[in-house]
Coordinates of C-alpha atoms in Angstrom, one line a residue:
M162 CA 26.4 48.3 -99.5
A163 CA 29.0 45.3 -98.1
R164 CA 25.6 43.8 -96.4
F165 CA 24.2 43.1 -100.0
G166 CA 27.4 42.2 -101.0
R167 CA 27.7 39.4 -98.3
E168 CA 24.2 38.1 -99.0
F169 CA 24.8 38.0 -102.8
V170 CA 28.1 35.9 -102.1
R171 CA 26.2 33.6 -99.6
R172 CA 23.7 33.0 -102.0
V173 CA 26.2 31.9 -104.8
V174 CA 28.0 29.4 -102.9
A175 CA 24.9 28.1 -101.5
K176 CA 23.7 27.5 -105.3
C177 CA 26.7 26.2 -105.9
K178 CA 26.6 23.9 -103.4
G179 CA 22.9 22.3 -104.2
M180 CA 21.5 23.7 -101.3
M181 CA 19.3 26.3 -102.2
G182 CA 16.5 26.1 -105.1
R183 CA 15.2 28.5 -106.8
D184 CA 11.8 28.9 -105.0
V185 CA 13.4 29.3 -101.5
E186 CA 13.3 32.5 -100.2
A187 CA 16.4 33.9 -99.4
R188 CA 15.0 36.1 -96.5
R189 CA 13.7 33.0 -94.6
E190 CA 17.1 31.7 -95.0
Q191 CA 18.8 34.8 -93.8
T192 CA 19.5 34.1 -90.2
V193 CA 18.0 32.1 -87.4
E194 CA 17.4 35.3 -85.4
E195 CA 15.0 36.6 -87.6
D196 CA 11.9 37.8 -85.6
A197 CA 8.4 36.3 -86.0
E198 CA 6.6 39.3 -84.5
M199 CA 3.4 38.5 -86.9
G200 CA 3.1 34.7 -86.1
W201 CA 3.8 32.6 -88.8
D202 CA 5.9 34.0 -91.4
N203 CA 4.7 32.2 -94.6
P204 CA 6.2 32.6 -97.6
T205 CA 4.3 34.7 -100.3
N206 CA 6.2 33.6 -103.4
E207 CA 4.1 31.5 -105.0
E208 CA 7.0 29.6 -106.6
W209 CA 7.6 28.0 -103.5
N210 CA 6.3 24.7 -103.0
L211 CA 6.9 21.3 -101.1
S212 CA 9.4 18.9 -102.7
T213 CA 11.3 16.0 -101.3
E214 CA 14.8 17.5 -100.3
Q215 CA 16.5 14.4 -99.8
H216 CA 16.1 10.7 -100.5
T217 CA 17.4 8.6 -98.1
S218 CA 17.4 4.6 -97.2
T219 CA 18.1 5.2 -93.6
G220 CA 17.0 7.1 -90.8
W221 CA 18.6 10.1 -89.5
N222 CA 21.1 9.9 -86.6
S223 CA 23.0 13.2 -85.7
T224 CA 26.0 11.3 -84.6
F225 CA 26.4 9.1 -87.5
Q226 CA 25.1 10.7 -90.5
P227 CA 24.9 14.5 -89.9
L228 CA 22.7 16.8 -92.0
P229 CA 24.1 18.4 -95.4
E230 CA 25.9 21.1 -94.7
E231 CA 23.3 24.5 -93.9
V232 CA 23.6 28.0 -94.0
A233 CA 25.8 29.1 -90.8
V234 CA 24.2 30.2 -87.8
I235 CA 24.6 34.1 -87.8
R236 CA 24.5 36.0 -84.8
K237 CA 24.6 39.6 -84.0
S238 CA 26.0 41.9 -80.8
D239 CA 23.7 43.7 -78.7
S240 CA 24.4 46.1 -76.1
R241 CA 21.6 45.5 -74.2
D242 CA 22.8 42.6 -72.0
S243 CA 21.0 41.4 -69.1
G244 CA 22.4 38.3 -69.0
Y245 CA 19.8 36.3 -69.6
A246 CA 18.5 36.9 -73.1
S247 CA 20.8 34.2 -74.8
F248 CA 18.5 33.7 -77.7
G249 CA 15.3 35.4 -78.7
D250 CA 15.8 39.2 -81.0
T251 CA 19.5 39.0 -80.4
P252 CA 21.3 36.9 -78.4
S253 CA 23.3 38.7 -75.3
K254 CA 26.2 36.3 -75.1
S255 CA 28.1 34.3 -77.6
L256 CA 28.1 30.4 -77.7
R257 CA 31.3 28.7 -76.8
K258 CA 32.4 25.3 -77.5
G259 CA 33.2 23.3 -74.8
S260 CA 33.4 24.1 -71.1
P261 CA 31.5 27.2 -70.2
V262 CA 34.1 30.5 -69.1
P263 CA 33.4 32.9 -66.2
D264 CA 31.4 35.4 -68.4
D265 CA 29.2 32.7 -69.9
I266 CA 26.5 33.6 -66.9
N267 CA 23.7 31.6 -68.2
A268 CA 26.0 28.3 -68.6
I269 CA 27.1 28.8 -65.6
K270 CA 23.8 28.9 -64.2
W271 CA 22.3 26.0 -66.4
L272 CA 25.2 23.8 -64.7
Q273 CA 23.9 24.7 -61.2
L274 CA 20.5 24.0 -61.5
P275 CA 18.6 21.2 -60.1
F276 CA 18.2 18.2 -61.6
T277 CA 14.5 18.6 -61.1
T278 CA 14.7 22.0 -62.3
K279 CA 16.2 21.2 -65.5
H280 CA 14.0 18.1 -65.9
Y281 CA 10.9 20.1 -65.6
F282 CA 12.2 22.9 -68.2
L283 CA 13.3 20.5 -70.8
T284 CA 10.0 18.4 -70.9
Y285 CA 8.0 21.7 -71.1
L286 CA 10.4 23.0 -73.8
Q287 CA 9.8 19.4 -75.9
R288 CA 6.2 20.1 -75.6
I289 CA 6.6 23.5 -77.0
L290 CA 8.8 22.1 -79.7
E291 CA 6.1 19.8 -80.8
A292 CA 3.5 21.9 -80.6
T293 CA 5.3 24.3 -83.1
C294 CA 6.1 21.1 -85.3
L295 CA 2.5 20.7 -85.1
R296 CA 1.5 24.0 -85.8
Y297 CA 4.0 24.4 -88.9
A298 CA 2.6 21.2 -90.5
R299 CA -1.0 22.3 -90.4
E300 CA -0.1 25.3 -91.6
N301 CA 2.4 24.5 -94.3
L302 CA 2.2 20.9 -95.1
R303 CA -1.6 19.9 -95.0
G304 CA -1.5 18.8 -98.6
C305 CA 1.2 16.6 -98.6
L306 CA 0.7 14.9 -95.0
T307 CA -2.7 14.2 -96.1
D308 CA -2.1 13.0 -99.5
P309 CA -1.6 8.7 -99.2
E310 CA 0.6 8.7 -101.9
W311 CA 3.1 11.3 -100.5
K312 CA 3.3 9.7 -97.4
K313 CA 3.9 6.4 -98.7
L314 CA 7.0 7.5 -100.4
H315 CA 8.4 9.9 -98.1
L316 CA 7.3 9.0 -94.6
L317 CA 9.4 5.5 -94.5
F318 CA 11.7 5.1 -91.9
P319 CA 13.6 1.8 -91.6
S320 CA 14.4 0.3 -88.0
P321 CA 15.3 -3.0 -86.6
E322 CA 12.2 -2.9 -84.3
Y323 CA 9.3 -1.4 -86.3
P324 CA 8.0 -1.7 -89.7
P325 CA 9.4 1.1 -92.0
D326 CA 5.5 2.5 -92.7
R327 CA 4.7 2.6 -89.3
L328 CA 4.4 6.5 -89.7
V329 CA 3.1 6.0 -93.1
Y330 CA -0.6 5.3 -91.7
R331 CA -0.4 7.8 -88.5
D332 CA -2.2 11.3 -88.6
W333 CA 0.3 13.7 -88.9
L334 CA -1.9 16.6 -88.0
G335 CA -3.2 15.1 -85.0
E336 CA -1.6 16.0 -81.4
D337 CA 0.6 13.8 -79.9
E338 CA 0.6 11.8 -82.9
I339 CA 4.3 11.7 -83.6
E340 CA 7.2 12.4 -81.4
L341 CA 9.5 14.9 -82.0
C342 CA 12.6 13.5 -83.5
F343 CA 10.4 12.1 -86.5
W344 CA 9.4 15.6 -87.1
V345 CA 13.1 16.8 -87.5
I346 CA 14.0 14.1 -89.6
T347 CA 11.0 14.5 -91.8
F348 CA 11.7 18.4 -92.0
A349 CA 15.4 17.8 -92.8
Q350 CA 15.1 15.2 -95.3
R351 CA 11.6 15.2 -96.5
V352 CA 10.3 18.6 -97.2
R353 CA 11.9 21.7 -98.6
M354 CA 11.3 24.5 -95.8
P355 CA 13.8 26.7 -93.9
K356 CA 16.7 24.6 -92.5
N357 CA 19.4 24.6 -90.0
Q358 CA 22.1 21.7 -88.9
R359 CA 23.1 23.0 -85.8
I360 CA 19.3 23.5 -84.7
F361 CA 18.1 20.3 -86.4
E362 CA 20.6 18.2 -84.3
S363 CA 20.2 20.1 -81.0
V364 CA 16.5 19.7 -81.2
H365 CA 17.1 16.0 -81.9
D366 CA 19.5 15.8 -78.6
L367 CA 17.3 17.7 -76.5
R368 CA 14.6 14.9 -77.2
N369 CA 17.2 12.5 -76.1
A370 CA 18.4 14.1 -72.9
T371 CA 14.5 14.6 -71.8
V372 CA 13.1 11.1 -72.7
H373 CA 16.5 9.7 -71.0
R374 CA 16.8 11.7 -68.0
G375 CA 20.5 12.0 -69.0
D376 CA 21.2 8.6 -68.1
R377 CA 22.6 8.4 -71.7
E378 CA 23.7 11.8 -72.5
E379 CA 23.2 15.1 -70.8
L380 CA 22.2 18.3 -73.0
D381 CA 24.9 21.1 -72.7
F382 CA 23.9 24.7 -72.6
E383 CA 25.0 25.5 -76.4
A384 CA 23.1 22.6 -77.7
L385 CA 20.2 23.8 -75.6
S386 CA 20.4 27.5 -76.9
Y387 CA 20.4 26.1 -80.6
A388 CA 17.4 24.1 -79.6
M389 CA 15.6 26.9 -78.2
K390 CA 16.2 28.6 -81.8
F391 CA 13.8 26.1 -83.7
P392 CA 10.5 28.2 -83.3
A393 CA 11.9 31.2 -84.7
L394 CA 13.5 29.3 -87.2
L395 CA 10.3 28.1 -88.2
G396 CA 8.5 31.5 -87.7
D397 CA 6.5 30.3 -84.8
A398 CA 6.0 33.5 -82.6
K399 CA 4.3 31.7 -79.7
G400 CA 6.5 29.1 -79.6
K401 CA 9.2 31.4 -79.5
S402 CA 7.8 33.9 -76.7
D403 CA 6.7 30.7 -74.8
I404 CA 10.3 29.2 -74.6
T405 CA 12.1 33.2 -73.8
N406 CA 9.4 33.2 -70.8
A407 CA 10.1 29.4 -69.7
F408 CA 14.0 30.1 -69.9
R409 CA 13.9 33.9 -68.0
Y410 CA 11.7 32.1 -65.0
T411 CA 14.2 28.9 -65.2
M412 CA 17.2 31.2 -65.1
E413 CA 15.6 33.4 -62.4
D414 CA 15.5 36.5 -64.6
P415 CA 14.5 39.3 -61.9
T416 CA 12.9 41.4 -64.5
L417 CA 10.3 39.0 -65.4
D418 CA 7.0 40.4 -64.0
D419 CA 4.7 38.5 -61.8
E420 CA 2.0 37.7 -64.1
T421 CA 4.4 35.9 -66.7
I422 CA 6.2 34.1 -63.3
M423 CA 2.5 32.7 -62.4
S424 CA 2.0 31.8 -66.3
V425 CA 5.1 29.8 -66.7
E426 CA 4.7 28.0 -63.2
D427 CA 0.8 27.1 -64.5
A428 CA 2.4 25.9 -67.5
M429 CA 5.6 23.9 -66.1
F430 CA 4.5 22.5 -62.9
T431 CA 0.7 22.2 -62.7
P432 CA -0.9 19.4 -64.3
Q433 CA -3.0 20.1 -66.9
P434 CA -6.2 18.5 -68.3
C435 CA -5.5 15.5 -70.5
T436 CA -6.6 16.0 -74.4
T437 CA -5.1 13.1 -75.9
H438 CA -4.4 9.1 -74.7
H439 CA -0.6 9.9 -74.6
Q440 CA -0.9 12.4 -72.3
V441 CA -3.2 10.4 -69.8
L442 CA -0.5 7.9 -70.1
A443 CA 2.4 10.4 -69.7
R444 CA 0.9 11.3 -66.6
I445 CA 0.3 7.6 -65.3
Q446 CA 4.1 6.9 -66.1
S447 CA 5.4 9.8 -63.8
M448 CA 3.0 8.7 -61.0
L449 CA 4.7 5.2 -61.0
E450 CA 7.7 6.4 -61.2
E451 CA 7.2 8.1 -58.0
T452 CA 5.7 5.3 -56.2
C453 CA 8.6 3.2 -57.1
F454 CA 10.8 5.9 -55.8
D455 CA 9.0 6.3 -52.7
N456 CA 9.2 2.5 -52.4
A457 CA 12.7 2.4 -52.6
A458 CA 13.3 5.2 -50.1
R459 CA 11.7 3.2 -47.4
K460 CA 13.4 -0.1 -48.4
I461 CA 16.4 0.1 -50.2
P462 CA 17.9 3.7 -49.4
H463 CA 21.2 2.7 -49.8
V464 CA 20.8 2.0 -53.7
L465 CA 19.1 5.7 -54.2
T466 CA 22.7 7.1 -52.4
K467 CA 24.9 4.9 -54.1
N468 CA 23.7 5.8 -57.7
A469 CA 22.8 9.4 -56.6
W470 CA 19.2 9.0 -56.9
Y471 CA 17.5 11.9 -54.7
T472 CA 14.2 12.7 -56.8
P473 CA 11.7 10.5 -58.6
E474 CA 12.5 12.3 -61.8
Q475 CA 15.9 10.8 -62.2
I476 CA 14.9 7.5 -62.9
E477 CA 13.1 6.3 -65.8
L478 CA 10.3 4.0 -65.5
Q479 CA 11.8 1.1 -67.1
N480 CA 14.8 1.1 -65.0
W481 CA 13.0 0.1 -61.6
H482 CA 12.4 -3.5 -62.8
D483 CA 16.4 -4.1 -62.8
T484 CA 16.8 -1.8 -59.9
F485 CA 14.1 -3.9 -57.9
R486 CA 15.0 -7.6 -59.1
N487 CA 18.8 -6.5 -58.4
A488 CA 17.8 -5.6 -54.7
G489 CA 15.3 -8.7 -54.1
I490 CA 12.2 -6.4 -53.9
Q491 CA 8.8 -7.9 -54.5
N492 CA 5.3 -7.3 -53.4
D493 CA 4.9 -5.1 -50.5
D494 CA 4.0 -7.4 -47.3
S495 CA 0.1 -6.0 -47.6
A496 CA -0.3 -7.7 -50.8
A497 CA -0.6 -10.8 -49.3
D498 CA -3.2 -10.0 -46.9
I499 CA -5.3 -8.3 -49.7
W500 CA -4.9 -11.2 -52.5
P501 CA -4.3 -14.9 -50.5
G502 CA -2.1 -16.6 -52.4
I503 CA -0.7 -14.3 -54.9
N504 CA 2.3 -14.8 -56.5
P505 CA 5.3 -12.4 -54.7
S506 CA 6.9 -11.8 -58.4
C507 CA 3.9 -10.0 -59.5
L508 CA 5.1 -6.5 -58.9
L509 CA 8.3 -7.6 -60.7
D510 CA 6.0 -8.9 -63.7
L511 CA 4.0 -6.1 -63.8
L512 CA 6.8 -3.1 -64.1
W513 CA 8.4 -5.5 -66.8
A514 CA 5.6 -5.4 -69.0
A515 CA 5.2 -1.4 -68.0
R516 CA 8.5 -0.7 -69.3
I517 CA 7.5 -1.6 -72.8
D518 CA 3.7 -1.2 -73.0
I519 CA 3.9 2.5 -71.0
R520 CA 7.1 4.0 -71.1
I521 CA 8.1 3.1 -74.8
T522 CA 4.7 3.9 -76.0
V523 CA 5.1 7.1 -74.2
A524 CA 8.6 7.9 -75.2
H525 CA 7.6 6.8 -79.0
H526 CA 4.2 8.4 -79.6
L527 CA 3.2 4.8 -80.3
P528 CA -0.4 3.9 -81.2
L529 CA -2.5 3.7 -78.3
S530 CA -6.3 2.4 -78.5
D531 CA -9.1 2.9 -76.0
E532 CA -8.4 -0.6 -74.8
N533 CA -4.6 -0.4 -74.7
L534 CA -4.7 2.8 -72.3
I535 CA -7.6 1.2 -69.9
E536 CA -5.3 -1.9 -69.5
Q537 CA -2.4 0.2 -68.8
V538 CA -4.6 2.1 -66.4
H539 CA -5.3 -0.8 -64.8
R540 CA -1.6 -2.3 -64.5
A541 CA -0.6 0.8 -62.9
I542 CA -3.3 0.8 -60.4
N543 CA -2.1 -2.5 -59.5
I544 CA 1.5 -1.8 -59.7
A545 CA 0.8 0.8 -57.1
I546 CA -1.2 -1.0 -54.7
L547 CA 1.7 -4.1 -54.8
Q548 CA 3.9 -1.3 -53.2
G549 CA 1.4 -0.2 -50.9
D550 CA 0.9 2.8 -52.3
W551 CA -2.9 3.1 -52.4
R552 CA -3.2 6.9 -52.8
Q553 CA -1.5 6.8 -56.1
A554 CA -3.5 4.1 -56.8
L555 CA -6.6 6.3 -56.2
E556 CA -4.8 9.2 -58.1
V557 CA -4.7 7.1 -61.0
E558 CA -8.2 6.0 -60.8
V559 CA -9.4 9.6 -60.7
L560 CA -7.1 10.5 -63.6
A561 CA -8.9 7.7 -66.1
E562 CA -12.0 8.9 -65.0
M563 CA -11.8 12.4 -65.5
Y564 CA -10.4 11.7 -68.7
F565 CA -12.9 8.9 -69.9
A566 CA -16.1 10.2 -68.5
N567 CA -15.1 13.8 -68.9
R568 CA -15.9 14.7 -65.0
S569 CA -14.2 16.9 -62.9
R570 CA -12.2 15.9 -60.2
A571 CA -15.0 16.8 -57.7
Q572 CA -17.3 14.8 -59.5
V573 CA -15.0 11.8 -59.4
L574 CA -14.5 12.4 -55.4
E575 CA -18.1 12.4 -55.0
R576 CA -18.5 8.9 -56.7
L577 CA -16.0 7.5 -54.7
E578 CA -17.5 9.3 -51.7
A579 CA -20.6 7.0 -52.7
V580 CA -18.1 3.8 -53.1
Y581 CA -17.1 4.6 -49.7
R582 CA -20.4 4.8 -48.2
D583 CA -22.2 2.0 -49.8
G584 CA -19.7 -0.2 -51.5
R585 CA -19.5 -4.0 -50.5
I586 CA -16.6 -5.1 -48.4
G587 CA -17.1 -9.2 -48.8
S588 CA -13.4 -9.4 -49.3
P589 CA -10.0 -8.3 -47.9
Y590 CA -9.4 -6.2 -50.8
E591 CA -12.5 -4.4 -50.3
R592 CA -12.3 -3.7 -46.9
R593 CA -8.7 -2.5 -47.5
R594 CA -10.0 -0.4 -50.3
R595 CA -12.6 1.3 -48.1
V596 CA -10.1 2.5 -45.5
A597 CA -7.8 3.5 -48.6
I598 CA -11.0 5.5 -50.0
A599 CA -11.4 7.3 -46.2
E600 CA -8.1 8.6 -45.9
F601 CA -8.1 9.8 -49.5
L602 CA -11.0 11.8 -49.1
E603 CA -10.3 12.9 -45.6
E604 CA -6.9 14.6 -47.2
E605 CA -8.5 15.7 -50.4
M606 CA -12.1 17.1 -48.5
G607 CA -11.5 17.0 -45.0
C608 CA -14.4 14.7 -44.6
T609 CA -15.8 11.5 -45.3
T610 CA -19.4 11.8 -45.4
V611 CA -21.5 14.1 -48.1
G612 CA -25.6 14.4 -48.0
M613 CA -27.2 11.9 -50.3
D614 CA -28.4 14.2 -53.0
E615 CA -24.8 15.6 -53.4
A616 CA -23.6 11.8 -54.1
V617 CA -23.1 10.1 -57.2
V618 CA -24.2 6.9 -56.1
V619 CA -21.8 4.3 -58.6
P620 CA -21.5 0.7 -56.9
D621 CA -18.0 -0.2 -57.1
T622 CA -17.4 -2.4 -60.2
W623 CA -14.5 -4.6 -58.8
D624 CA -15.0 -8.3 -58.9
V625 CA -12.0 -10.8 -57.7
D626 CA -13.9 -13.9 -57.9
G627 CA -12.6 -16.4 -60.4
L628 CA -9.3 -14.4 -60.8
G629 CA -6.2 -16.5 -60.7
F630 CA -3.1 -15.1 -59.3
G631 CA -0.3 -16.4 -62.0
K632 CA 1.0 -14.6 -64.7
K633 CA -2.2 -13.9 -66.8
W634 CA -3.7 -12.1 -63.5
V635 CA -0.7 -9.8 -64.1
V636 CA -2.2 -8.7 -67.1
R637 CA -5.7 -9.4 -67.2
T638 CA -6.3 -8.1 -63.7
W639 CA -9.6 -5.3 -63.5
S640 CA -8.9 -2.2 -62.0
P641 CA -10.7 -1.4 -58.3
S642 CA -13.3 0.8 -59.3
M643 CA -13.8 2.6 -62.5
W644 CA -16.4 5.0 -63.8
E645 CA -19.1 3.7 -66.7
G646 CA -17.0 5.3 -69.3
L647 CA -14.0 2.7 -68.4
K648 CA -16.5 -0.4 -68.4
R649 CA -16.4 -0.3 -72.2
V650 CA -13.9 -2.8 -72.5
E651 CA -15.2 -5.9 -70.6
V652 CA -12.2 -8.3 -70.6
L653 CA -8.6 -6.8 -70.9

């Protein structure tokens, strides 16, 4: 009886504050710990409609413009305490503000985790939350998100850098089209749906911490715990389960079964086949960050030590231009042998362009056409070569060919074998490339020869004739060797 009394008072207070329309299910706002065992918890009330929740003339920022007060998070106690289940059906430990106290086992463990472990977990968590948003939108918001007039009215986001209608004409129901923060803003301000201020703010903070690698802000355990509640708030059973398993794995829960461990490891650490342009570009960004880190470890290890940079994941791609410029790092010595007369600052020029065309495009899910992606593939290959990292250059090439030509890695390696065997060697670049391919194939396949009937005989498409080596070359260069699918764009 007391439960119903509390619920009655809560609803009366909420209605007086203008927080709750007559058509919103009280059950869905009752608690963020609500189970979603049957998948999407779609409202059965026919009066539940999509509507504008809040009209604002400026974008939402969790620091300067918090959301309207929402229903407080209701937490329950649970005697089943393994020390790991701090979210899910019922949190085993209450969340406290400030520094963790000794009995906050998960908070202490989170602080002690290596940066790389946190980074991979947060990156995977962001992917899960983006997938949750997309599933919710496809299930519940298809009507408005496919209505051009509704989008023009409600999806304007003022910005000093981009036009306010930049998201109006995007496909909101397409994979990797919208970044996580704009999903949160839209859910918080544009549509009527289950809400919780603290969860929305924490998801926004998680996105920032993941993108900026802790360079601007780190995600504390309390904010992380709230962000992990997001799928449950939206009724996404799959997202909730994926996060639970990933969190238990990251915190080394000894009760996690082997099958789940293998599944989480595959999802978090094993590169998956790319299905969108943005996934390809994000993978390329990670490759370039690894190349730049390895180059710095060879030439300026004291800079890495001074900044406490111990893994490639700690430094964003956009930071390498200034780091190399300040340290006087230019093209690798081998570049002048490959391309006589090349501008010594080509590497810095390419990195400057990459911070805008690769990093910002990935972080903000900016529109990315076939031509744009191919140009970035070309740029990434040359960034790697100009640092003497031919293996990474070939890895970028393989990735691009697999994606554009829909080929397996084995098929791409067969083509590279044909290039090694039959490709021309009329320039210093071609000779060096043949050596790099041989080393690459030796490491990948344990051999550098295959039968004629096994090879996909495709000649190299590289041609350096007529190219200048000034600034224009930096942007317009050809990539070394691309499959026919990449040759749809003849001039960059």
